[in-house]
Amino acid sequence: MNKFLSSIFTASLALLAFTAIAQVRIGSSSSFSYSAPKTYEIGGITVEGADNLDEGAIRLLSGLNVGDKIDIPGEETSEALKKLWKQDLFSDVQLLSQRIEGKKIFLVIKITERSRLSRFKFVGVSKSEADDLREKINLYKEKIVTDNLVISTKNKVYAFYEDKGFRSAEVTVNQEVDSLFRNHVMLTIAVDKNKKVKIRNINVIGNTQFSAAKVKGTFKETKEKSYFKPFLHLDTLSKTVIKSVFGDIRSIPNHLLKYGQNHMKLRIFKSSKYLQDNFDADKEVLVTKYNQKGYRDARVINDTVYDIGNSLVNIDLTLSEGDRYYFRNIKWIGNTKYSSDVLTKALGIKNGDVYDPIKLEARLYMDQNGGDVTSLYMDNGYLFFQLDPQEILVGKDSIDLEIRMYEGQQARINKVTVTGNTKTNDYVVLRELRTRPGQLFSRADIIRSQRELSVLGFFDPENMNVIPTPDPTTGTVDIEYMVQEKPNDQLTLQGGYGSGILIATVGVQFNNFSSKNIFKPKEWNGPLPSGDGQKFGVQYNTNGPAFQSFNVSFTEPWLGGKKPTSLTLSAFYSFFSTGANKRAPTSSESLTQEFWGRDKPLYVFNVNRTFFERRGIAAQIGSRLKWPDDYFTAFVEISGQQYTFQNQTFLNQANRSFPTGQVYNLYAKFKIARSSIDQAIFPTLGSEFTFSGQFAPPYSFFNNKDYSDLSAAERFKWLEYHKWKFTGALYNKLFDKFVLYTRVGYGVLGQYNRQVGMVPFERFFLGGDPFSNAVNQLDSREIISLRGYGGSNLSPTNGATLINKYTAELRYPFSLNPSATIYGLGFVEAGNSWGSFEGFNPFDVYKSAGLGVRIFLPMFGLLGVDWGYRLDDREGRTGFPPFDTQRSRFHFTMGMNFGDL
């Protein structure tokens, strides 16, 4: 038995030895000769070393199949190895001959798989940077680690930091065998960012028409590092100036300017870090600037960026400016609708003007100010209109143009559709459009329609698009308006401290309400009925028993559904007291005994209590006008208010007190407004103007009362007055994203009859903070803020009858995302108020300046904070309360306005 087992073991060893000898690498054995290749039929293919890969897939990748006839050595075996290496999946590939049986050969594909990734980590980076890098390098578990993967990962990480200005960043990727998993490695990506690379000097070479400072000034992002060394080389400057005094004295300003440019560079809004992409973009801006000045051949010949140490680089920029060109002859070809003179006038370019390709393109195709040639045609239905300007002759300093055009036929609108309005009903969108089926196509109407949709506030203006689909065969066009809904309902939850008390406010404003679906829950689009463009708001303010205020309003923007006539209904109630109880125990013992028959306190109306109660209702009708243009709207309002107060003091001109009583304020109001702003939240273009008049009936003209003998309570029981206000605001887009906002406002309160006197209500108060407004408006006063000053201390004690205010803000948007619009601002503000026309001077104003930030959240409206610094040192005048001695202060805004001036 032992001999038998020994024989089997010996035979097995011999078989293994034979197999090992038989697996000969093709091409390495003397049995295979390149000079005399032999043809074999593949009898079988086995794969060795495939731990994670499919053996059948490897056979397929090799291109070798059982039954194929191949030459050994030959091209088939060489190609099979190339194909396998090309997959970059293996660190070693061998093609072996296992055995040969006659004309059949049995092959072995022996591979060694590349290591796979088990995990990776970053060293020397922050958590936020690591999160961003993971998205860029796209590494994941089980990914095959190749040399190319390591190199590309390193390059991607370096590019990430180079874009942030770390041009000297050092990145290393280290591999380490993972002992927990077979044939797996761990990658450690180590980063040494070093300092950001900044630009020390930009040396401009070859410029003759533009100064070096002007060339560098055209760059938007590529800026030199700030430095301030006014005394360096001062001795050289002194010598130069002295020489100029006895020589060319007119050159002194140029020497001083050049010295200042070379020794004093201050960078506030832009950094000086070097970014290649920004530099490339700025070079294009520079060439465009030269082109606009007539230098059509200007170009950057060469630029060199070189390190000078301390994470600084210099840039040498070599320019070729070329000659300056001018427009000469402009010829129109193919025009039949308009004459060449009309087109030339619309173009706005004449013989001898500096050659400006940017202006030419704008005046031909799309000028922001309107009136371009394309608008001339497309606003009249010529949708298929085409232009092809050609330079037919380029002289030494002038260019002849030939503008070839195809007018085509006029196109009419076939269908108008809207998509993306998941909440707002179609008819609400379509009624705002200026494009109607059957009308001639007009690009101006499309632009205006986009503006109307943006001003609605229901859609994101950044994601609004219009897609016209023309059909030349029928001469029609389909217009599709693509919109994206944004949240615009607002919830107010705030608390504040003003006028010595704490005030809590809760309110909701639904800006896309649907009243007709209130009792149709199946039609609701969300938790409330919405989609009809109506507005419904409720707000409640309280301090507990001392102060309570409630108001509700509803607006239907298209009354009847056929015309843009709006109807607004509102009601309000407010109550303010000193906190004393409404009823108090009487001090009369006889009344107590008579009523109760025993010694128990009798509570009666508290005559010592101080309170002010106000209630009112209003109805307003508004309509869009077509004259002078269709940006105008007109409003007419009728309102009735009742004031009930006790132990208050309101003073008229004769200083007669009016502590307790009841007053009625019935008035009619008209308002003419014009608004052409491009969007509601952050306007960049357009204007807003408002003129209003408010009139209470002149009761004294027909009630036959002698007001000279009437008490103040009788005199002002029915208020009679007239009130006028004007405001105007302009929005101008300056450079980059900066927007200049300017505003003026005036207000006047007048009287009909001098015997009656000026009413002690409806007056203006300059100054104030938003949290005191709710309390201070109990007597219909209008508080107009002046940032930097305290509450209402710039007006007479009893309020002003004249007021003016001027505002200028420079705004810059940090985010225009509709879910959170954020912008910063710097402001200067001025204003004043007077008790009468005596002493009125619109330029005698209190001034302030400061900074602020605004955040618009759809759920909460506009939130903001301003820091104002008053620029006026004047003391309070006669009749004014003590002047606020605090030099600067913060003002907070939470979904509300400081009056409307």
CSV table of C-alpha atoms in Angstrom, one decimal, residues 673-677 683 686-690 727-731 741 743:
chain,number,residue,atom,x,y,z
A,673,ALA,CA,-47.3,106.0,-10.7
A,674,ARG,CA,-44.8,105.0,-13.4
A,675,SER,CA,-42.5,102.0,-13.0
A,676,SER,CA,-40.1,100.7,-15.7
A,677,ILE,CA,-37.8,98.6,-13.5
A,683,PRO,CA,-33.6,96.3,-10.1
A,686,GLY,CA,-35.4,101.7,-15.0
A,687,SER,CA,-37.2,104.2,-12.9
A,688,GLU,CA,-40.1,104.6,-10.4
A,689,PHE,CA,-42.1,107.8,-10.0
A,690,THR,CA,-45.1,108.4,-7.8
A,727,THR,CA,-41.2,110.4,-5.0
A,728,GLY,CA,-38.8,109.6,-7.8
A,729,ALA,CA,-36.2,106.9,-8.1
A,730,LEU,CA,-33.7,105.9,-10.8
A,731,TYR,CA,-31.7,102.7,-11.2
A,741,TYR,CA,-29.9,103.9,-6.9
A,743,ARG,CA,-34.2,108.7,-4.9
